[in-house]
Short mmCIF file of C-alpha atoms in Angstrom, two decimals:
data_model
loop_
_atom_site.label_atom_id
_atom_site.label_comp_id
_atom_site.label_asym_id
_atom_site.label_seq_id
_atom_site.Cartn_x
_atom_site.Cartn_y
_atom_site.Cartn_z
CA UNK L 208 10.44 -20.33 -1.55
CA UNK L 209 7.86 -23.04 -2.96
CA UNK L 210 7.85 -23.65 -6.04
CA UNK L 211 5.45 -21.60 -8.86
CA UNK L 212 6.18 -18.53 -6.89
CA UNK L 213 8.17 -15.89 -8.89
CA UNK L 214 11.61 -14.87 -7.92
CA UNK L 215 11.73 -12.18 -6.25
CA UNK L 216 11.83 -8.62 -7.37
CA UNK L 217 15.61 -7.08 -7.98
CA UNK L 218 17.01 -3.69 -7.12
CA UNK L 219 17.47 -2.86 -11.46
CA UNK L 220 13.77 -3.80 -11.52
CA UNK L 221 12.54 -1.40 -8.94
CA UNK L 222 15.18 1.08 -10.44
CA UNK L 223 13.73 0.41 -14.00
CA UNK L 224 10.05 1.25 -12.40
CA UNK L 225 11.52 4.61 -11.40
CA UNK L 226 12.01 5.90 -14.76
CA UNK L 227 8.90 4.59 -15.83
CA UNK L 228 6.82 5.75 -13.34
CA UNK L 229 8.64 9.75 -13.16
CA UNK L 230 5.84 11.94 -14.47
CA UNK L 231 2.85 10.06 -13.22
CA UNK L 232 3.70 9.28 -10.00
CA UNK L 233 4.60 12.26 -7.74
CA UNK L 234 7.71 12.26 -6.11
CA UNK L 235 6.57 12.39 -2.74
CA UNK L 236 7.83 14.75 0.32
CA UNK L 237 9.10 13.68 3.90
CA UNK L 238 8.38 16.08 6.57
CA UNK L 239 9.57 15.95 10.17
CA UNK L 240 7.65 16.11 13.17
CA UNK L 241 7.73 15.80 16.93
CA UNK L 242 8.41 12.05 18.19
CA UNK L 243 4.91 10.86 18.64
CA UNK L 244 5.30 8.08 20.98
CA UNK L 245 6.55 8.55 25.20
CA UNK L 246 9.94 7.12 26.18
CA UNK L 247 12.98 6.68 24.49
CA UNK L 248 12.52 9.45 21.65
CA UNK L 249 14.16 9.16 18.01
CA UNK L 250 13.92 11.72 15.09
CA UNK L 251 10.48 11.29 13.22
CA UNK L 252 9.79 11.87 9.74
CA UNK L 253 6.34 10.61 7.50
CA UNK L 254 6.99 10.04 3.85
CA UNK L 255 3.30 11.57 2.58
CA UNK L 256 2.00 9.26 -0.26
CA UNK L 257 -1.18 10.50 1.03
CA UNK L 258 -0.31 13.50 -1.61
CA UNK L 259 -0.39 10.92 -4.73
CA UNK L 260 -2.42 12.86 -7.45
CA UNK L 261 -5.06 10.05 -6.78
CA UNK L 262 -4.47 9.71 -3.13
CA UNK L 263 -1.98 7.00 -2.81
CA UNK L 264 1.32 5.02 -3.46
CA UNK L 265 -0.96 2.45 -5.55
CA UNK L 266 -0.65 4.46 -8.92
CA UNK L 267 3.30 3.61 -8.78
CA UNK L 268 2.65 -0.06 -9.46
CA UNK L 269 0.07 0.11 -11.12
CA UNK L 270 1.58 2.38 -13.69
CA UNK L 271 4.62 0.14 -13.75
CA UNK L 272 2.52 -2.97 -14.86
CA UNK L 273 0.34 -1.26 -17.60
CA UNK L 274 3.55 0.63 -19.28
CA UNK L 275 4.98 -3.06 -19.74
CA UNK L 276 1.57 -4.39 -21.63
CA UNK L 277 1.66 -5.09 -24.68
CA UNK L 278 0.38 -2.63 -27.27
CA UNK L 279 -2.66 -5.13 -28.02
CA UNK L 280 -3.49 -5.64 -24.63
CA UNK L 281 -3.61 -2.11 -23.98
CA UNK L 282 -5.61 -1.75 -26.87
CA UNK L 283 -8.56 -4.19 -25.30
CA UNK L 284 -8.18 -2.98 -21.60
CA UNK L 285 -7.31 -3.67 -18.30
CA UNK L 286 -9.08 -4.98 -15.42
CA UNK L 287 -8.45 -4.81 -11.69
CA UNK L 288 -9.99 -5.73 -8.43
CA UNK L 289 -9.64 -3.24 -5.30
CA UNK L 290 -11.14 -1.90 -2.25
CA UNK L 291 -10.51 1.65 -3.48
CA UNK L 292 -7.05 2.70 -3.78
CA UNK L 293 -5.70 0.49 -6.12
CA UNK L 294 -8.66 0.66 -8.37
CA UNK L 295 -8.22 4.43 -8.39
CA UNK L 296 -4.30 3.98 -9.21
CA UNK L 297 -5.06 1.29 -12.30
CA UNK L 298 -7.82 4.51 -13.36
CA UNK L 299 -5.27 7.17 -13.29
CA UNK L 300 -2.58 5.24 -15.05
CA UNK L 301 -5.07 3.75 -17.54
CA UNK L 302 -6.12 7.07 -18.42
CA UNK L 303 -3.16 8.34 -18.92
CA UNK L 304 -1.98 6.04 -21.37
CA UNK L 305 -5.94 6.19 -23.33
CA UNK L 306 -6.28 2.22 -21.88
CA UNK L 307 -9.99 1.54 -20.87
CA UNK L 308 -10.19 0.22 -17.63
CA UNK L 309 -13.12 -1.56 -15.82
CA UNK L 310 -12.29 -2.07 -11.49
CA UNK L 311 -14.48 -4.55 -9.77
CA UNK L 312 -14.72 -2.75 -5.91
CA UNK L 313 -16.67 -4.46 -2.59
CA UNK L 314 -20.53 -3.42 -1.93
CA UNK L 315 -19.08 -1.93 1.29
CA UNK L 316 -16.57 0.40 -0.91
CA UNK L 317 -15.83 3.96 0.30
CA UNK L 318 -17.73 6.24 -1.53
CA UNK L 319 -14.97 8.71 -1.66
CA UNK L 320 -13.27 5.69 -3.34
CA UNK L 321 -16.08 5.01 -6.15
CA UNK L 322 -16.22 8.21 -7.05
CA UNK L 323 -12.19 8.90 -7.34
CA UNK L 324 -12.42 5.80 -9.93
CA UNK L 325 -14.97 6.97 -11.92
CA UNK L 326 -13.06 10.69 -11.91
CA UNK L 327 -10.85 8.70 -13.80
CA UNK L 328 -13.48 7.46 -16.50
CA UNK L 329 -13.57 3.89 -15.46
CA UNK L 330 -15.96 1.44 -15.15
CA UNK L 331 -16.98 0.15 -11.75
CA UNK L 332 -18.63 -3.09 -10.95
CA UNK L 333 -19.22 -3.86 -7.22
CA UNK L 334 -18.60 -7.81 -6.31
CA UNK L 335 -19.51 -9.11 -2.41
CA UNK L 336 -17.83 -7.41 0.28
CA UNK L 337 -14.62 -9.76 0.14
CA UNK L 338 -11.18 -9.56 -2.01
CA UNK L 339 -12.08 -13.04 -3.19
CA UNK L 340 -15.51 -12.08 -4.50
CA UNK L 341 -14.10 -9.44 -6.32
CA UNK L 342 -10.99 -11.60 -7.53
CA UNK L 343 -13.88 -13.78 -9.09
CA UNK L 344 -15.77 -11.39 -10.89
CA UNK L 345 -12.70 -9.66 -12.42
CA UNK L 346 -11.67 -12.90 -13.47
CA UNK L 347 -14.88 -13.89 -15.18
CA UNK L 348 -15.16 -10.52 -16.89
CA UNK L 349 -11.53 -10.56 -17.78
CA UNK L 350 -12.36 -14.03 -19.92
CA UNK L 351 -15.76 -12.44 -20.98
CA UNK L 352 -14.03 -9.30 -22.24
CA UNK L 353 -10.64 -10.02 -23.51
CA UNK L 354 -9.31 -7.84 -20.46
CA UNK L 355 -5.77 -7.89 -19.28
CA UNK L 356 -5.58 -8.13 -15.06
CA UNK L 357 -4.23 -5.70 -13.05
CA UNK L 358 -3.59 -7.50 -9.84
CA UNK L 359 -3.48 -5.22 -6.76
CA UNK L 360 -0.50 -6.59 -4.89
CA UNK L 361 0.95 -10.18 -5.94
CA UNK L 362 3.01 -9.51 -8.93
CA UNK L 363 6.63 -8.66 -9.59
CA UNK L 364 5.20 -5.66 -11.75
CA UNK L 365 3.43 -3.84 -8.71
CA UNK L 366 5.79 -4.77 -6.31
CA UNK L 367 8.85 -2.93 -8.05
CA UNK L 368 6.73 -0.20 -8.91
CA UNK L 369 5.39 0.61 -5.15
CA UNK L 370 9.27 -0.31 -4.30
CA UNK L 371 10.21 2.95 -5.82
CA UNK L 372 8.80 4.76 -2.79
CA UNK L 373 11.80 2.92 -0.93
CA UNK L 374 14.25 4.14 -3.28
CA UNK L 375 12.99 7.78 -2.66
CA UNK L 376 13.35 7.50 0.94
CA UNK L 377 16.91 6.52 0.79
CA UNK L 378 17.72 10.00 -0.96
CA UNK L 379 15.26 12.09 1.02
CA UNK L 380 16.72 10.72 4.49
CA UNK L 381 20.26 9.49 4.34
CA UNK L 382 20.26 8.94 8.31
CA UNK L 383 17.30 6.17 7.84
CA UNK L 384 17.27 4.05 10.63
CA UNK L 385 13.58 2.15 10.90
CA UNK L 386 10.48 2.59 8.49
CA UNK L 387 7.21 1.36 9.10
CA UNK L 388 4.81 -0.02 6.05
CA UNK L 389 1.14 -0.47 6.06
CA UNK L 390 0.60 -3.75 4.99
CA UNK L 391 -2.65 -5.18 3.20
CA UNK L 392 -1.59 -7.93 0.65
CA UNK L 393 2.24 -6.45 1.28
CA UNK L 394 2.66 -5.36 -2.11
CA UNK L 395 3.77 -1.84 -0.61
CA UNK L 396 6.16 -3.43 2.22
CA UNK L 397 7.37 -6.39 -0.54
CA UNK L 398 8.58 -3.06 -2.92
CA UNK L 399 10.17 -0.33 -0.24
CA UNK L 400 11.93 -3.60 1.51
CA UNK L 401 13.62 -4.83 -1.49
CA UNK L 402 14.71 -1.50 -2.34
CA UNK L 403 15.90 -0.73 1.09
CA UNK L 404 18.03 -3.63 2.37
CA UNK L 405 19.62 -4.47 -0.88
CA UNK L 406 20.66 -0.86 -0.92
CA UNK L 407 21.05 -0.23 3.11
CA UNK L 408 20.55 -4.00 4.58
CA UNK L 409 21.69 -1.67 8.20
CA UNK L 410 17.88 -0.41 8.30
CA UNK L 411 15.35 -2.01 9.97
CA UNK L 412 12.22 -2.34 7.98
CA UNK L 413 8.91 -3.05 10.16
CA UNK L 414 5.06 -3.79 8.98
CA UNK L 415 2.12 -2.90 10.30
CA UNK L 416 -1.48 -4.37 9.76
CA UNK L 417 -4.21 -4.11 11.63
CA UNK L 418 -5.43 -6.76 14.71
CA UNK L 419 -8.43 -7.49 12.67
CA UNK L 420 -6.58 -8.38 9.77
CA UNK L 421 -3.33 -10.84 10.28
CA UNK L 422 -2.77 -11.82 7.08
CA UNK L 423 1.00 -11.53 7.23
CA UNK L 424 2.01 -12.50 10.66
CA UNK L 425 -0.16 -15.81 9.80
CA UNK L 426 1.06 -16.33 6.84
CA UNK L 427 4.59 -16.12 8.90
CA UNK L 428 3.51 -18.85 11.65
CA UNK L 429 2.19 -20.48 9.36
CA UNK L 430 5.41 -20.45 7.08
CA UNK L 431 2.88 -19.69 3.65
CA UNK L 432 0.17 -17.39 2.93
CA UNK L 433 -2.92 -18.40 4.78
CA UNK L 434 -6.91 -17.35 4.43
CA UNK L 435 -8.50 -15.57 6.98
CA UNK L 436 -11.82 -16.79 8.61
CA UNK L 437 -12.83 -13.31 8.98
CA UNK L 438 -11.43 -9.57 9.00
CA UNK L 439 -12.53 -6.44 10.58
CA UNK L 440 -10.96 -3.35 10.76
CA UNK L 441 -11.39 0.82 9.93
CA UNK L 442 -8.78 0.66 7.59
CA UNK L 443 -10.33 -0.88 4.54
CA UNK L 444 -7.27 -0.40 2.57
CA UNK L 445 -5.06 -3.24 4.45
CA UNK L 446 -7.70 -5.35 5.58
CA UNK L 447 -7.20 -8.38 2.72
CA UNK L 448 -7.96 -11.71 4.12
CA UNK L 449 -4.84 -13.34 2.88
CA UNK L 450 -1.39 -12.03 2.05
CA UNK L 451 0.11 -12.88 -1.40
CA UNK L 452 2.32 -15.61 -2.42
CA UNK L 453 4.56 -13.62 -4.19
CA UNK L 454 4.46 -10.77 -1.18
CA UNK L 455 5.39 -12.90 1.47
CA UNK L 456 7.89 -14.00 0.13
CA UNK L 457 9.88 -10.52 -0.15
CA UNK L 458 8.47 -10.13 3.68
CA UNK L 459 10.37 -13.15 4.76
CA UNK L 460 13.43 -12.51 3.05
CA UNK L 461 13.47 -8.55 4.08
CA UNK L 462 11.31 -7.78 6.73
CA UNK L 463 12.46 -7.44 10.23
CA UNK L 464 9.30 -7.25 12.47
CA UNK L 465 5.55 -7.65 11.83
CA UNK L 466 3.42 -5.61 14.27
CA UNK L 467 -0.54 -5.29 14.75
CA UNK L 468 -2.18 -2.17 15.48
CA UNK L 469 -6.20 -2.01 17.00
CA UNK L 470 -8.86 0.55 15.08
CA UNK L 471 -8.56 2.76 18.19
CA UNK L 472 -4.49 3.38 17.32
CA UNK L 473 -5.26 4.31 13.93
CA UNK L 474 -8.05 6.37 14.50
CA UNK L 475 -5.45 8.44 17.04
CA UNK L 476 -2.67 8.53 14.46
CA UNK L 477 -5.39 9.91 11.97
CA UNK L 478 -5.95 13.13 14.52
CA UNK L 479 -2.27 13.29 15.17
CA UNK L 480 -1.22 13.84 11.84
CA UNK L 481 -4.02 16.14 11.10
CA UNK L 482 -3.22 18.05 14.15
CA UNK L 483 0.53 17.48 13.41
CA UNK L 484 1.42 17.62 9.82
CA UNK L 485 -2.17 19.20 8.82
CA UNK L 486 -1.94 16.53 6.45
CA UNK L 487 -5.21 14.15 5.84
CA UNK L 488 -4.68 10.68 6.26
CA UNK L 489 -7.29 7.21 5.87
CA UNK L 490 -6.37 5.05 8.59
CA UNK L 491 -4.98 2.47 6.47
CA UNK L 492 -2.67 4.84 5.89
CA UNK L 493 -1.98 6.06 9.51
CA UNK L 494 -1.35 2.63 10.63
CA UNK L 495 2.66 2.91 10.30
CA UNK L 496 2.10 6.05 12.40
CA UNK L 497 -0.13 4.21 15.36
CA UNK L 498 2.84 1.83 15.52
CA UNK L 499 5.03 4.04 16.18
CA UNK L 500 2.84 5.57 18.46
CA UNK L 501 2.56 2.36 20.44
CA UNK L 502 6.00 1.94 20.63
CA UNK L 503 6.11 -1.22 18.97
CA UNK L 504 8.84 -2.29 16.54
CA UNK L 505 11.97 -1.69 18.84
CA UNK L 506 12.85 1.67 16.06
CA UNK L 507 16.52 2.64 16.13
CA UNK L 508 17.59 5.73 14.80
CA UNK L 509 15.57 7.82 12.26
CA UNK L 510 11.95 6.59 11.99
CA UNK L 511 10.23 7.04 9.18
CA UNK L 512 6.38 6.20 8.94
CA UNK L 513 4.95 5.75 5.60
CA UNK L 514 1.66 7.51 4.80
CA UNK L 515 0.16 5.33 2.55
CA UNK L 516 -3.00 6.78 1.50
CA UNK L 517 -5.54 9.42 2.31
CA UNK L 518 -8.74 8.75 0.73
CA UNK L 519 -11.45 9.00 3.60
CA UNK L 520 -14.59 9.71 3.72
CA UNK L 521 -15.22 12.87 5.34
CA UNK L 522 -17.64 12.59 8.17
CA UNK L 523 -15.26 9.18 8.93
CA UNK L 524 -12.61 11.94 9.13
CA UNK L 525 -14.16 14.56 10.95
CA UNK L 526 -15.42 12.10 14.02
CA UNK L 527 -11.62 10.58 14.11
CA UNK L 528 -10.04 13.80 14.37
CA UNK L 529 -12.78 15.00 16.93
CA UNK L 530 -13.23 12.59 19.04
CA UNK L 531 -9.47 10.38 19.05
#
């Protein structure tokens, strides 16, 4: 690991983020389903964070960080930069705790995104249409303002709080074999990794991201996090430019297998689990399902595909599940 990056997240910290997090954070369901993919077939389960109270895992870290605050940073307020789902987490949990919260979100923001944020009573400012033009303004308001930063993925805080979704799935399916992991900045993977092979170091734990967006398999050629020239990609919600410092290095000590999966894939998964599960899901969120789809990953026994989010807009939606 080089040095300045944080060590990495323990199994008593994601178990401390548990107990913190019970009551806000839903304890999510796993539901079985047919084996999506031809060939070799394996038992398939999703684990449906897609039924957060705000839509997705992100509330789970994000309530994790702010419950450690101090009381006088609470008291000023909390800042956050996100593409949607993070910003609505860092909303819910700031509400809940009477913490004012202002989220800086991209021009090009769902608007099924802006408005769950400002359900929430937060402020929104809109920043460029890239994580690092939002990173900026955050950070200039956070000086400006007195505001404490939320950071969407790179910090031990988040990452043990999204890794409690990993310590669920190890109750709700004791067979685990494989689980798949959206990744954007890999906060999500970084968390339900840790948990998983320090607890079960027998399952295989794959990413997915999207072929527009190769944050983390660069940052693994490259042997360090990496920016992107460019990204492009239907799922919005893992389509960061450059994976964290802190995140890849979790994903190199726990991950076995990156994988990429092309808009087309995710739009499919998106109409398979509606048609499937009747469950909705954003394609950021069906992008452990298209891999699986694919076949990619080499599984081995249980799969489980995590269902990371479901905030879509809904004519986006309605053409994916009409047309894929």
């Amino acid at each position: 690991m080089s040095a300045g990056v944080a060590p990495l997240v323990t199994l008593d910290d994601i178990r401390a983020a548990a107990e913190r997090v019970r009551g806000t954070a839903m304890r999510t369901p796993v539901m079985p389903l047919p084996w999506p993919a031809a060939g070799e077939v394996h038992p398939f389960v999703i684990k449906c964070e897609n039924l957060q109270p705000m839509g997705a895992f992100k509330v789970r870290g994000a309530f994790n960080m702010l419950a450690q605050l101090p009381a006088d940073a609470r008291a000023r307020g909390v800042i956050t930069y996100s593409s949607g789902n993070h910003g609505q987490g860092v909303a819910m949990a700031a509400r809940a705790m009477g913490v004012p919260a202002v989220i800086v979100m991209p021009t090009t923001a769902p608007g099924v995104k802006v408005e769950g944020v400002r359900s929430y009573g937060a402020e929104v400012i809109f920043a460029g249409t890239t994580s690092i033009d939002r990173q900026t303004r955050a950070e200039q308001e956070a000086a400006a303002r007195g505001l404490a930063i939320i950071p969407p993925f790179d910090h031990p805080m988040i990452i043990a709080g999204q890794g409690t979704v990993g310590l669920e799935l190890l109750e709700q399916v004791p067979d685990l074999g494989t689980v798949y992991v959206p990744m954007g900045g890999g906060g999500l993977i970084a968390g339900v990794a840790t948990a998983i092979k320090l607890s079960r170091p027998d399952v295989r734990v794959v990413g997915v991201e999207p072929t527009g967006a190769m944050k983390m398999r660069a940052a693994r050629d490259a042997g360090h996090p990496v920016m992107l020239e460019t990204t492009s990609s239907i799922g919005d919600g893992i389509m960061n430019m450059r994976a964290g410092d802190i995140t890849f290095a979790h994903v190199r000590q726990y991950v076995d297998d990156l994988v990429a999966v092309p808009d087309d894939a995710m739009a499919k998964a998106v109409a398979w689990l509606f048609r499937n599960a009747r469950i909705v899901a954003e394609p950021s969120g069906a992008a452990s399902t298209a891999a699986v789809m694919l076949g990619l990953g080499a599984p081995v026994g249980t799969v489980v595909a995590i269902v990371s989010g479901g905030n879509v807009q809904p004519d986006h939606f309605a053409k994916y599940i009409t047309t894929s």
